[in-house]
Tab-separated table of C-alpha atoms in Angstrom:
chain	number	residue	atom	x	y	z
W	1	MET	CA	-44.239	-2.179	-14.347
W	2	PHE	CA	-46.631	-0.561	-16.802
W	3	PHE	CA	-50.091	-2.100	-17.122
W	4	ARG	CA	-52.973	-1.101	-19.401
W	5	GLU	CA	-56.237	-2.847	-20.282
W	6	LEU	CA	-57.746	-2.018	-23.688
W	7	TYR	CA	-61.422	-2.905	-23.715
W	8	ASP	CA	-63.595	-3.169	-26.813
W	9	GLN	CA	-67.302	-2.685	-26.113
W	10	SER	CA	-68.584	-4.249	-29.327
W	11	LEU	CA	-66.860	-7.567	-28.593
W	12	ALA	CA	-66.855	-7.187	-24.786
W	13	GLN	CA	-63.176	-8.126	-25.131
W	14	ALA	CA	-60.133	-7.137	-23.095
W	15	SER	CA	-56.550	-7.150	-24.298
W	16	TYR	CA	-53.581	-6.025	-22.249
W	17	VAL	CA	-50.309	-4.147	-22.650
W	18	ILE	CA	-47.712	-4.870	-19.952
W	19	GLY	CA	-44.351	-3.163	-20.054
W	20	CYS	CA	-41.075	-3.000	-18.184
W	21	GLN	CA	-40.333	0.684	-17.686
W	22	ALA	CA	-36.688	-0.039	-16.896
W	23	THR	CA	-35.913	-1.695	-20.240
W	24	GLY	CA	-38.682	-0.206	-22.395
W	25	GLU	CA	-39.950	-3.635	-23.524
W	26	ALA	CA	-43.641	-4.524	-23.642
W	27	ILE	CA	-45.877	-7.520	-24.282
W	28	VAL	CA	-49.411	-7.473	-25.701
W	29	ILE	CA	-51.829	-10.210	-24.674
W	30	ASP	CA	-54.838	-11.176	-26.846
W	31	PRO	CA	-54.663	-8.277	-29.338
W	32	LEU	CA	-57.454	-7.445	-31.755
W	33	ARG	CA	-56.706	-7.190	-35.459
W	34	ASP	CA	-55.996	-3.436	-35.606
W	35	PRO	CA	-52.503	-2.786	-34.195
W	36	ALA	CA	-52.995	0.997	-33.902
W	37	PRO	CA	-54.347	1.139	-30.312
W	38	TYR	CA	-51.433	-0.930	-28.998
W	39	LEU	CA	-48.874	1.068	-30.950
W	40	ASP	CA	-50.420	4.287	-29.637
W	41	VAL	CA	-50.174	3.109	-26.015
W	42	ALA	CA	-46.579	1.956	-26.446
W	43	ARG	CA	-45.576	5.200	-28.147
W	44	ALA	CA	-47.191	7.337	-25.452
W	45	GLU	CA	-45.421	5.405	-22.697
W	46	GLY	CA	-42.017	5.191	-24.389
W	47	LEU	CA	-42.240	1.419	-24.792
W	48	ARG	CA	-41.374	-1.006	-27.607
W	49	ILE	CA	-43.696	-3.930	-28.288
W	50	THR	CA	-41.238	-6.828	-28.271
W	51	HIS	CA	-43.522	-9.731	-27.300
W	52	VAL	CA	-47.023	-10.770	-28.405
W	53	THR	CA	-49.003	-13.679	-27.008
W	54	GLU	CA	-52.547	-14.933	-26.641
W	55	THR	CA	-54.348	-17.145	-24.197
W	56	HIS	CA	-55.941	-19.460	-26.778
W	57	ILE	CA	-57.230	-19.858	-30.330
W	58	HIS	CA	-60.075	-17.372	-30.269
W	59	ALA	CA	-63.565	-18.035	-31.611
W	60	ASP	CA	-65.146	-14.587	-31.390
W	61	PHE	CA	-62.703	-12.396	-33.315
W	62	VAL	CA	-59.756	-12.593	-35.682
W	63	SER	CA	-56.567	-12.553	-33.655
W	64	GLY	CA	-54.302	-9.562	-34.128
W	65	ALA	CA	-51.156	-11.383	-33.021
W	66	ARG	CA	-49.753	-11.825	-36.541
W	67	GLU	CA	-50.746	-8.292	-37.547
W	68	LEU	CA	-48.976	-6.815	-34.519
W	69	ARG	CA	-45.900	-8.952	-35.140
W	70	ALA	CA	-45.735	-7.674	-38.730
W	71	ALA	CA	-46.080	-4.072	-37.549
W	72	THR	CA	-43.456	-4.244	-34.795
W	73	GLY	CA	-41.169	-7.214	-35.398
W	74	ALA	CA	-42.180	-8.573	-31.992
W	75	ARG	CA	-41.727	-12.248	-31.143
W	76	LEU	CA	-44.824	-14.428	-31.008
W	77	TYR	CA	-45.403	-16.723	-28.028
W	78	LEU	CA	-48.091	-19.354	-28.691
W	79	SER	CA	-49.515	-22.354	-26.885
W	80	ALA	CA	-48.162	-25.782	-27.781
W	81	GLU	CA	-50.576	-27.498	-25.401
W	82	GLY	CA	-53.859	-29.203	-26.254
W	83	GLY	CA	-52.808	-32.006	-28.581
W	84	SER	CA	-52.163	-32.208	-32.302
W	85	ASP	CA	-55.589	-30.870	-33.355
W	86	TRP	CA	-55.050	-27.560	-31.548
W	87	GLN	CA	-51.648	-26.386	-32.701
W	88	TYR	CA	-51.074	-23.055	-34.458
W	89	ALA	CA	-50.419	-23.992	-38.079
W	90	PHE	CA	-48.401	-20.818	-38.718
W	91	ALA	CA	-46.156	-21.056	-35.627
W	92	ALA	CA	-43.088	-22.370	-37.467
W	93	GLN	CA	-43.524	-19.955	-40.373
W	94	ASP	CA	-43.680	-16.994	-37.972
W	95	GLU	CA	-40.833	-18.361	-35.807
W	96	ALA	CA	-43.059	-18.380	-32.745
W	97	VAL	CA	-41.849	-19.542	-29.351
W	98	LEU	CA	-44.028	-22.481	-28.325
W	99	LEU	CA	-45.286	-22.451	-24.755
W	100	HIS	CA	-45.898	-25.294	-22.340
W	101	ASP	CA	-47.172	-25.430	-18.800
W	102	GLY	CA	-44.459	-24.158	-16.444
W	103	ASP	CA	-42.630	-22.041	-19.031
W	104	GLN	CA	-41.728	-18.404	-18.438
W	105	ILE	CA	-41.782	-15.302	-20.603
W	106	MET	CA	-39.456	-12.503	-19.514
W	107	VAL	CA	-40.320	-9.000	-20.702
W	108	GLY	CA	-37.466	-6.982	-19.291
W	109	ASN	CA	-37.923	-7.464	-15.547
W	110	ILE	CA	-41.537	-8.602	-15.836
W	111	GLN	CA	-42.098	-12.340	-15.507
W	112	LEU	CA	-45.071	-14.208	-16.964
W	113	ASP	CA	-45.431	-17.801	-15.749
W	114	VAL	CA	-47.357	-20.053	-18.118
W	115	LEU	CA	-50.217	-22.075	-16.659
W	116	HIS	CA	-52.048	-24.579	-18.889
W	117	THR	CA	-55.748	-24.089	-18.053
W	118	PRO	CA	-57.758	-26.224	-20.516
W	119	GLY	CA	-61.513	-26.647	-20.511
W	120	HIS	CA	-62.784	-23.696	-22.499
W	121	THR	CA	-60.387	-24.891	-25.203
W	122	PRO	CA	-57.754	-27.659	-25.037
W	123	GLU	CA	-54.783	-25.342	-25.657
W	124	HIS	CA	-55.833	-22.536	-23.280
W	125	LEU	CA	-53.112	-20.798	-21.245
W	126	SER	CA	-53.206	-18.333	-18.377
W	127	PHE	CA	-50.297	-16.103	-17.375
W	128	ILE	CA	-49.238	-15.301	-13.793
W	129	VAL	CA	-47.600	-11.870	-13.757
W	130	THR	CA	-44.731	-10.912	-11.433
W	131	ASP	CA	-43.007	-7.527	-11.230
W	132	ARG	CA	-39.645	-8.942	-10.139
W	133	PRO	CA	-37.936	-5.722	-8.964
W	134	ARG	CA	-40.625	-5.280	-6.319
W	135	GLY	CA	-39.727	-8.635	-4.764
W	136	ALA	CA	-43.264	-9.199	-3.539
W	137	GLY	CA	-44.086	-12.281	-5.619
W	138	PRO	CA	-46.861	-12.661	-8.190
W	139	MET	CA	-49.239	-9.742	-8.667
W	140	GLY	CA	-52.051	-11.134	-10.809
W	141	ILE	CA	-53.180	-13.631	-13.419
W	142	LEU	CA	-54.330	-13.069	-16.998
W	143	THR	CA	-57.091	-15.669	-17.331
W	144	GLY	CA	-58.301	-15.167	-20.907
W	145	ASP	CA	-61.526	-17.138	-21.317
W	146	PHE	CA	-60.786	-19.499	-18.403
W	147	VAL	CA	-62.145	-17.462	-15.470
W	148	PHE	CA	-64.203	-14.303	-15.776
W	149	VAL	CA	-65.520	-11.995	-13.105
W	150	GLY	CA	-68.472	-13.981	-11.753
W	151	ASP	CA	-68.318	-16.793	-14.312
W	152	VAL	CA	-66.101	-19.380	-16.005
W	153	GLY	CA	-65.406	-20.092	-19.665
W	154	ARG	CA	-67.934	-22.233	-21.469
W	155	PRO	CA	-66.662	-25.713	-22.422
W	156	ASP	CA	-69.282	-26.399	-25.094
W	157	LEU	CA	-68.016	-24.260	-27.979
W	158	LEU	CA	-65.976	-26.978	-29.662
W	159	GLU	CA	-69.152	-29.026	-30.021
W	160	ARG	CA	-71.781	-26.345	-30.536
W	161	ALA	CA	-69.733	-23.975	-32.686
W	162	ALA	CA	-66.902	-26.003	-34.207
W	163	GLY	CA	-68.914	-29.216	-34.700
W	164	LEU	CA	-66.679	-31.566	-32.686
W	165	SER	CA	-69.153	-34.077	-31.280
W	166	ASP	CA	-69.036	-35.485	-27.747
W	167	THR	CA	-66.616	-32.864	-26.426
W	168	MET	CA	-68.852	-30.803	-24.124
W	169	GLU	CA	-68.857	-33.035	-21.060
W	170	ALA	CA	-65.171	-33.892	-21.382
W	171	GLY	CA	-64.389	-30.182	-21.661
W	172	ALA	CA	-66.477	-29.443	-18.575
W	173	ARG	CA	-64.597	-32.047	-16.541
W	174	THR	CA	-61.268	-30.704	-17.758
W	175	LEU	CA	-62.360	-27.181	-16.835
W	176	PHE	CA	-63.286	-28.361	-13.335
W	177	ARG	CA	-59.768	-29.743	-12.848
W	178	SER	CA	-58.228	-26.503	-14.141
W	179	LEU	CA	-60.280	-24.571	-11.597
W	180	GLY	CA	-58.654	-26.642	-8.879
W	181	ARG	CA	-55.309	-25.135	-9.880
W	182	PHE	CA	-56.875	-21.672	-9.884
W	183	ARG	CA	-58.229	-22.086	-6.349
W	184	ALA	CA	-54.773	-23.123	-5.124
W	185	LEU	CA	-53.250	-19.763	-6.105
W	186	PRO	CA	-52.856	-16.970	-3.506
W	187	ASP	CA	-56.072	-15.098	-2.739
W	188	HIS	CA	-54.494	-11.675	-3.230
W	189	LEU	CA	-53.711	-12.209	-6.942
W	190	GLN	CA	-55.660	-9.924	-9.212
W	191	VAL	CA	-57.750	-11.571	-11.947
W	192	TRP	CA	-57.594	-9.942	-15.385
W	193	PRO	CA	-60.086	-11.736	-17.682
W	194	GLY	CA	-60.384	-11.733	-21.461
W	195	HIS	CA	-64.056	-10.777	-21.622
W	196	GLY	CA	-66.764	-8.887	-19.776
W	197	ALA	CA	-70.541	-8.685	-19.728
W	198	GLY	CA	-72.096	-9.201	-23.153
W	199	SER	CA	-69.652	-11.780	-24.448
W	200	ALA	CA	-70.980	-15.106	-25.737
W	201	CYS	CA	-67.954	-16.892	-24.224
W	202	GLY	CA	-69.885	-17.426	-20.983
W	203	LYS	CA	-73.413	-17.084	-19.632
W	204	ALA	CA	-73.139	-14.787	-16.590
W	205	LEU	CA	-70.092	-12.575	-17.053
W	206	GLY	CA	-69.803	-9.604	-14.721
W	207	ALA	CA	-69.396	-6.022	-15.869
W	208	VAL	CA	-66.594	-5.288	-13.376
W	209	PRO	CA	-63.296	-5.302	-15.300
W	210	SER	CA	-61.157	-7.186	-12.755
W	211	SER	CA	-61.295	-9.073	-9.488
W	212	THR	CA	-59.124	-11.168	-7.171
W	213	ILE	CA	-58.790	-14.909	-6.738
W	214	GLY	CA	-60.043	-14.639	-3.171
W	215	TYR	CA	-63.150	-12.738	-4.211
W	216	GLU	CA	-63.908	-15.134	-7.060
W	217	LYS	CA	-63.669	-18.065	-4.637
W	218	ARG	CA	-66.483	-16.459	-2.667
W	219	SER	CA	-68.633	-14.964	-5.424
W	220	ASN	CA	-68.045	-16.930	-8.643
W	221	TRP	CA	-70.414	-19.906	-8.861
W	222	GLY	CA	-68.023	-21.911	-11.064
W	223	VAL	CA	-64.956	-21.362	-8.901
W	224	ALA	CA	-66.922	-22.083	-5.719
W	225	GLU	CA	-68.512	-25.354	-6.919
W	226	ALA	CA	-66.640	-28.230	-5.267
W	227	ASP	CA	-68.588	-31.167	-6.706
W	228	GLU	CA	-67.522	-32.203	-10.212
W	229	ALA	CA	-70.842	-33.767	-11.251
W	230	SER	CA	-72.798	-30.701	-10.138
W	231	PHE	CA	-70.325	-28.424	-11.909
W	232	VAL	CA	-70.626	-30.313	-15.199
W	233	VAL	CA	-74.427	-30.013	-15.181
W	234	ALA	CA	-74.390	-26.343	-14.184
W	235	VAL	CA	-71.700	-25.161	-16.627
W	236	LEU	CA	-73.433	-26.746	-19.629
W	237	GLU	CA	-76.907	-25.558	-18.675
W	238	GLY	CA	-78.296	-22.320	-20.076
W	239	GLN	CA	-75.375	-21.386	-22.313
W	240	PRO	CA	-76.427	-18.956	-25.058
W	241	GLU	CA	-76.353	-20.047	-28.686
W	242	PRO	CA	-72.849	-19.362	-30.021
W	243	PRO	CA	-72.843	-17.035	-33.033
W	244	ARG	CA	-72.420	-19.050	-36.220
W	245	TYR	CA	-69.246	-17.252	-37.222
W	246	PHE	CA	-67.392	-18.759	-34.246
W	247	ALA	CA	-66.573	-21.901	-36.263
W	248	ALA	CA	-64.927	-19.839	-39.019
W	249	MET	CA	-62.974	-17.805	-36.437
W	250	LYS	CA	-61.502	-20.948	-34.854
W	251	ARG	CA	-60.315	-22.136	-38.262
W	252	ILE	CA	-58.927	-18.741	-39.308
W	253	ASN	CA	-57.060	-18.244	-36.040
W	254	ARG	CA	-55.689	-21.778	-36.003
W	255	ASP	CA	-54.488	-21.694	-39.606
W	256	GLY	CA	-53.267	-18.095	-39.518
W	257	PRO	CA	-55.194	-14.883	-40.282
W	258	PRO	CA	-53.936	-13.056	-43.374
W	259	VAL	CA	-51.784	-10.046	-42.520
W	260	LEU	CA	-53.457	-6.956	-43.969
W	261	GLY	CA	-50.711	-4.415	-43.300
W	262	GLN	CA	-53.325	-1.719	-42.837
W	263	MET	CA	-56.902	-1.752	-41.657
W	264	PRO	CA	-59.562	-1.555	-44.379
W	265	VAL	CA	-61.360	1.678	-45.186
W	266	ALA	CA	-64.638	1.539	-47.111
W	267	GLN	CA	-64.524	3.481	-50.362
W	268	ARG	CA	-67.615	5.369	-51.454
W	269	LEU	CA	-69.242	3.695	-54.445
W	270	GLY	CA	-71.469	5.047	-57.143
W	271	ALA	CA	-75.047	3.803	-57.194
W	272	ALA	CA	-74.569	2.247	-60.622
W	273	ASP	CA	-71.722	0.083	-59.304
W	274	VAL	CA	-73.950	-1.220	-56.540
W	275	LEU	CA	-76.933	-1.964	-58.761
W	276	ALA	CA	-74.779	-3.947	-61.143
W	277	GLY	CA	-74.231	-6.618	-58.500
W	278	ALA	CA	-77.483	-6.295	-56.545
W	279	SER	CA	-78.767	-9.706	-57.603
W	280	MET	CA	-75.590	-11.669	-56.842
W	281	SER	CA	-76.200	-14.351	-54.222
W	282	SER	CA	-72.652	-13.985	-52.868
W	283	ARG	CA	-72.934	-10.212	-52.452
W	284	TRP	CA	-74.762	-8.627	-49.541
W	285	MET	CA	-75.991	-5.065	-49.358
W	286	VAL	CA	-76.050	-4.356	-45.619
W	287	ASP	CA	-78.387	-1.447	-44.895
W	288	LEU	CA	-77.291	0.471	-41.789
W	289	ARG	CA	-80.356	2.716	-41.644
W	290	PRO	CA	-82.833	2.432	-38.739
W	291	ALA	CA	-85.085	-0.613	-39.052
W	292	ARG	CA	-88.332	1.343	-39.463
W	293	GLN	CA	-86.789	3.410	-42.234
W	294	PHE	CA	-85.634	0.236	-43.969
W	295	ALA	CA	-89.070	-1.378	-43.630
W	296	ASP	CA	-90.705	1.557	-45.396
W	297	SER	CA	-88.430	1.454	-48.445
W	298	PHE	CA	-85.571	-0.883	-49.337
W	299	ILE	CA	-83.780	-2.454	-52.299
W	300	ALA	CA	-84.738	-6.056	-52.930
W	301	GLY	CA	-82.198	-8.480	-51.505
W	302	SER	CA	-80.662	-6.100	-48.986
W	303	LEU	CA	-80.297	-6.913	-45.299
W	304	SER	CA	-81.429	-4.579	-42.552
W	305	LEU	CA	-78.668	-4.431	-39.957
W	306	PRO	CA	-78.444	-1.074	-38.156
W	307	TYR	CA	-75.149	-0.549	-36.377
W	308	SER	CA	-75.256	-1.535	-32.684
W	309	LYS	CA	-73.269	-3.567	-30.149
W	310	SER	CA	-74.765	-6.701	-31.720
W	311	PHE	CA	-73.693	-5.827	-35.269
W	312	SER	CA	-70.780	-8.292	-35.326
W	313	THR	CA	-72.848	-11.099	-33.859
W	314	TRP	CA	-75.630	-10.934	-36.438
W	315	ALA	CA	-73.466	-10.080	-39.440
W	316	GLY	CA	-71.203	-13.018	-38.626
W	317	SER	CA	-74.112	-15.373	-37.974
W	318	ILE	CA	-75.991	-14.556	-41.172
W	319	ILE	CA	-73.442	-13.707	-43.875
W	320	PRO	CA	-70.833	-16.264	-45.043
W	321	VAL	CA	-67.369	-14.903	-44.260
W	322	THR	CA	-66.261	-15.462	-47.874
W	323	ASP	CA	-69.038	-13.301	-49.384
W	324	GLU	CA	-68.752	-9.704	-50.597
W	325	ILE	CA	-70.305	-6.837	-48.635
W	326	VAL	CA	-71.544	-3.409	-49.644
W	327	LEU	CA	-72.721	-1.076	-46.896
W	328	MET	CA	-75.604	1.346	-47.357
W	329	SER	CA	-75.785	4.401	-45.121
W	330	ASP	CA	-77.866	7.537	-44.815
W	331	GLY	CA	-74.701	9.579	-44.349
W	332	ASP	CA	-73.670	8.423	-40.880
W	333	ASP	CA	-69.901	8.250	-41.362
W	334	ASP	CA	-69.334	6.869	-37.862
W	335	ALA	CA	-71.693	3.943	-38.492
W	336	VAL	CA	-69.854	3.079	-41.722
W	337	ARG	CA	-66.440	3.332	-40.093
W	338	LEU	CA	-67.459	1.193	-37.107
W	339	ALA	CA	-69.208	-1.365	-39.287
W	340	VAL	CA	-66.097	-1.772	-41.457
W	341	ARG	CA	-63.935	-2.115	-38.356
W	342	ASP	CA	-66.218	-4.710	-36.777
W	343	LEU	CA	-66.544	-6.737	-39.969
W	344	SER	CA	-62.775	-6.826	-40.372
W	345	ARG	CA	-62.413	-8.028	-36.794
W	346	ILE	CA	-64.484	-11.120	-37.581
W	347	GLY	CA	-62.773	-11.940	-40.857
W	348	PHE	CA	-64.816	-10.168	-43.536
W	349	ASP	CA	-62.061	-9.073	-45.906
W	350	ARG	CA	-64.186	-8.703	-49.063
W	351	MET	CA	-65.535	-5.253	-48.248
W	352	LEU	CA	-66.356	-3.521	-51.529
W	353	GLY	CA	-67.297	-0.136	-50.069
W	354	TRP	CA	-70.355	1.868	-49.137
W	355	VAL	CA	-73.122	3.696	-50.956
W	356	ASP	CA	-75.301	6.618	-49.971
W	357	ALA	CA	-78.831	5.366	-49.279
W	358	SER	CA	-80.718	8.197	-50.970
W	359	GLU	CA	-78.598	7.892	-54.112
W	360	ALA	CA	-78.991	4.119	-54.246
W	361	LEU	CA	-82.756	4.190	-53.677
W	362	HIS	CA	-83.161	6.857	-56.347
W	363	ALA	CA	-81.047	4.900	-58.827
W	364	TRP	CA	-83.060	1.752	-58.103
W	365	ARG	CA	-86.309	3.540	-58.949
W	366	GLU	CA	-84.797	5.201	-61.999
W	367	ALA	CA	-83.773	1.771	-63.271
W	368	GLY	CA	-87.430	0.753	-63.220
W	369	HIS	CA	-87.355	-1.322	-60.032
W	370	VAL	CA	-89.920	-1.154	-57.263
W	371	LEU	CA	-88.750	-0.434	-53.734
W	372	GLN	CA	-89.804	-3.121	-51.265
W	373	THR	CA	-91.503	-2.820	-47.871
W	374	ILE	CA	-91.757	-5.017	-44.756
W	375	PRO	CA	-95.367	-5.310	-43.530
W	376	GLN	CA	-95.865	-4.570	-39.823
W	377	LEU	CA	-98.420	-6.221	-37.551
W	378	SER	CA	-99.562	-5.266	-34.035
W	379	VAL	CA	-99.697	-7.970	-31.358
W	380	THR	CA	-103.474	-7.642	-31.121
W	381	ASP	CA	-103.794	-8.508	-34.814
W	382	VAL	CA	-101.793	-11.729	-34.570
W	383	ALA	CA	-104.645	-13.985	-33.407
W	384	PRO	CA	-107.083	-13.173	-36.226
W	385	THR	CA	-104.269	-13.239	-38.797
W	386	ARG	CA	-103.233	-16.769	-37.895
W	387	ALA	CA	-106.703	-18.128	-37.221
W	388	ASP	CA	-107.292	-21.635	-38.590
W	389	GLY	CA	-103.613	-21.999	-39.477
W	390	ALA	CA	-103.635	-19.145	-41.975
W	391	ALA	CA	-100.222	-17.924	-40.756
W	392	THR	CA	-97.336	-19.145	-38.588
W	393	VAL	CA	-95.734	-17.223	-35.730
W	394	VAL	CA	-91.928	-17.549	-35.837
W	395	ASP	CA	-89.967	-16.717	-32.664
W	396	VAL	CA	-86.356	-15.767	-33.489
W	397	ARG	CA	-85.175	-15.300	-29.889
W	398	GLY	CA	-82.576	-17.482	-28.189
W	399	ARG	CA	-83.245	-20.816	-26.524
W	400	THR	CA	-83.147	-19.499	-22.958
W	401	GLU	CA	-85.619	-16.747	-23.849
W	402	TRP	CA	-87.946	-19.286	-25.475
W	403	ASP	CA	-87.721	-21.634	-22.501
W	404	ALA	CA	-88.620	-18.799	-20.135
W	405	GLY	CA	-91.936	-18.273	-21.954
W	406	HIS	CA	-93.284	-17.952	-25.482
W	407	ILE	CA	-96.380	-17.482	-27.607
W	408	GLY	CA	-98.394	-20.676	-27.776
W	409	GLY	CA	-98.208	-22.443	-31.127
W	410	ALA	CA	-95.179	-20.446	-32.266
W	411	MET	CA	-92.287	-22.033	-34.152
W	412	HIS	CA	-88.857	-21.441	-32.601
W	413	VAL	CA	-86.014	-20.668	-35.030
W	414	PRO	CA	-83.254	-18.456	-33.521
W	415	LEU	CA	-82.138	-15.654	-35.801
W	416	GLY	CA	-78.666	-17.142	-36.228
W	417	ASP	CA	-80.202	-20.399	-37.534
W	418	LEU	CA	-82.771	-18.854	-39.859
W	419	ARG	CA	-80.867	-19.140	-43.132
W	420	GLN	CA	-79.867	-22.749	-42.512
W	421	ARG	CA	-83.363	-23.779	-41.409
W	422	LEU	CA	-85.303	-21.967	-44.126
W	423	HIS	CA	-86.552	-25.284	-45.522
W	424	GLU	CA	-88.308	-26.055	-42.239
W	425	LEU	CA	-90.595	-23.027	-42.425
W	426	PRO	CA	-94.175	-23.809	-43.523
W	427	PRO	CA	-95.636	-22.288	-46.693
W	428	THR	CA	-98.095	-20.132	-44.728
W	429	PRO	CA	-97.313	-16.417	-44.176
W	430	LEU	CA	-94.720	-15.891	-41.428
W	431	LEU	CA	-95.379	-13.584	-38.468
W	432	VAL	CA	-91.945	-12.920	-37.001
W	433	HIS	CA	-91.107	-11.676	-33.535
W	434	CYS	CA	-88.222	-11.422	-31.062
W	435	GLN	CA	-88.104	-9.834	-27.603
W	436	SER	CA	-88.565	-6.175	-28.489
W	437	GLY	CA	-88.366	-5.878	-32.285
W	438	ALA	CA	-84.674	-5.412	-33.133
W	439	ARG	CA	-83.894	-9.004	-34.144
W	440	SER	CA	-87.225	-9.569	-35.891
W	441	ALA	CA	-86.494	-6.570	-38.142
W	442	VAL	CA	-83.241	-8.241	-39.181
W	443	ALA	CA	-84.993	-11.600	-39.537
W	444	THR	CA	-87.797	-10.342	-41.768
W	445	SER	CA	-85.337	-8.578	-44.061
W	446	LEU	CA	-83.330	-11.809	-44.296
W	447	LEU	CA	-86.454	-13.832	-45.065
W	448	HIS	CA	-87.399	-11.408	-47.835
W	449	ARG	CA	-83.903	-11.768	-49.310
W	450	LEU	CA	-84.336	-15.558	-49.191
W	451	GLY	CA	-87.610	-15.370	-51.102
W	452	ARG	CA	-90.086	-15.402	-48.209
W	453	THR	CA	-91.680	-12.077	-49.040
W	454	ASP	CA	-94.709	-13.155	-46.995
W	455	ALA	CA	-92.751	-12.505	-43.779
W	456	VAL	CA	-94.341	-9.886	-41.514
W	457	ASP	CA	-92.732	-8.153	-38.526
W	458	ILE	CA	-94.711	-8.171	-35.252
W	459	ARG	CA	-94.173	-4.707	-33.737
W	460	GLY	CA	-92.819	-4.660	-30.195
W	461	GLY	CA	-92.230	-8.416	-30.106
W	462	PHE	CA	-92.708	-10.615	-27.072
W	463	ALA	CA	-92.461	-7.665	-24.686
W	464	ALA	CA	-95.464	-6.017	-26.354
W	465	TRP	CA	-97.327	-9.354	-26.332
W	466	ARG	CA	-96.838	-9.709	-22.572
W	467	ALA	CA	-97.684	-6.065	-21.906
W	468	ALA	CA	-100.987	-6.574	-23.739
W	469	GLY	CA	-101.833	-9.476	-21.426
W	470	LEU	CA	-102.076	-11.990	-24.271
W	471	PRO	CA	-101.821	-15.743	-23.555
W	472	LEU	CA	-98.408	-17.347	-23.081
W	473	SER	CA	-96.871	-20.793	-22.924
W	474	GLY	CA	-93.920	-21.957	-20.834
W	475	PRO	CA	-92.797	-20.994	-17.310
W	476	VAL	CA	-93.521	-17.263	-17.533
W	477	ASP	CA	-93.613	-15.614	-14.106
């Protein structure tokens, strides 16, 4: 048996290639949208990708199952569990094999037994893998977003991300019952999860790429919890805010992602082309330059979003997936390439291209426009600036960060909610902060785009506030 994990750091996502070396057949589980890495692995190992499957309808990236099928002619194997609301709408069109609990997929001499493991999502499947020629029984289980190393899949996404009310507690109870089936499996089975540390699909995912069922019984809080009521409370408590794009991903992956045929490449644009659409509300100029550089000089309406591991999260949470995007770069080709890749992975297919920052800024000035700036404020200047209600502190961190301690009198609006909650912000100048300054730089640029040019960035954020010994509210240790 051939086995390879392909791990994407930006999404903290794992997909797998499993092949039968005797017959040359291979299956890919939970592929990302770009088929090239899987084709490269198969080619290097002398394998043919003949099967493609996925554990569930994903919320954090566009599935690559259809793309890989189109590139290889492989057969799709998709869940038929979960009820009528959670069926793959494109299954019949793509002649997919529909899977139920207890079914088997044979890839040459490799056997995958289908286990319905709902809770994270109603249709979720896990796959128990057996290398039959060895005659030693099952080897491991591909758990997708059901069980992670050190954590379990969150059951609240259908309600918090997809808007299906009153589903969190029911999902938690279903997940608890699924974990009973997991605990009944042999301790020696390896656990190959769909995500690692940094994913928003759980709250305490480990950074170790794999584990065993026996070890997870001892070390994973969710697997170890034997009381259903206690489990329901614990699994719903402290979950991070799901990125806003998750709802669109569920719909796209359920209905069927468009097959691109080839991955997008951003074309270089002339500055004049960019300026012609700079004022369009459905077009976003995403500035990849460092935040301080952006704050000193930027084109009105552009969004500061330097490339990082969080790029997908904030781009998807702020920009509607149907809008057009132009990237601005200071010549960092890698940042442009990675940004285009990451945007495609979360469904942004209206990528117009990229523009050189120096050329665009020069053209903006030559056209008679004034370059904008983001005012900066030190933490020691916050108190006098907001004295007598003259300004409002806005905390754009997540809920768990806020609950752990915050600046007294601040207004809490997480970055991902800022555009939707703009109307709630008072008319006073806005003093914006996050934990260290990265998210507040994005937030202030967004507020300026939305017309709140009175937004100021607090340098160093909450960390600088605490380091200065300034007063705090909440259970800060």
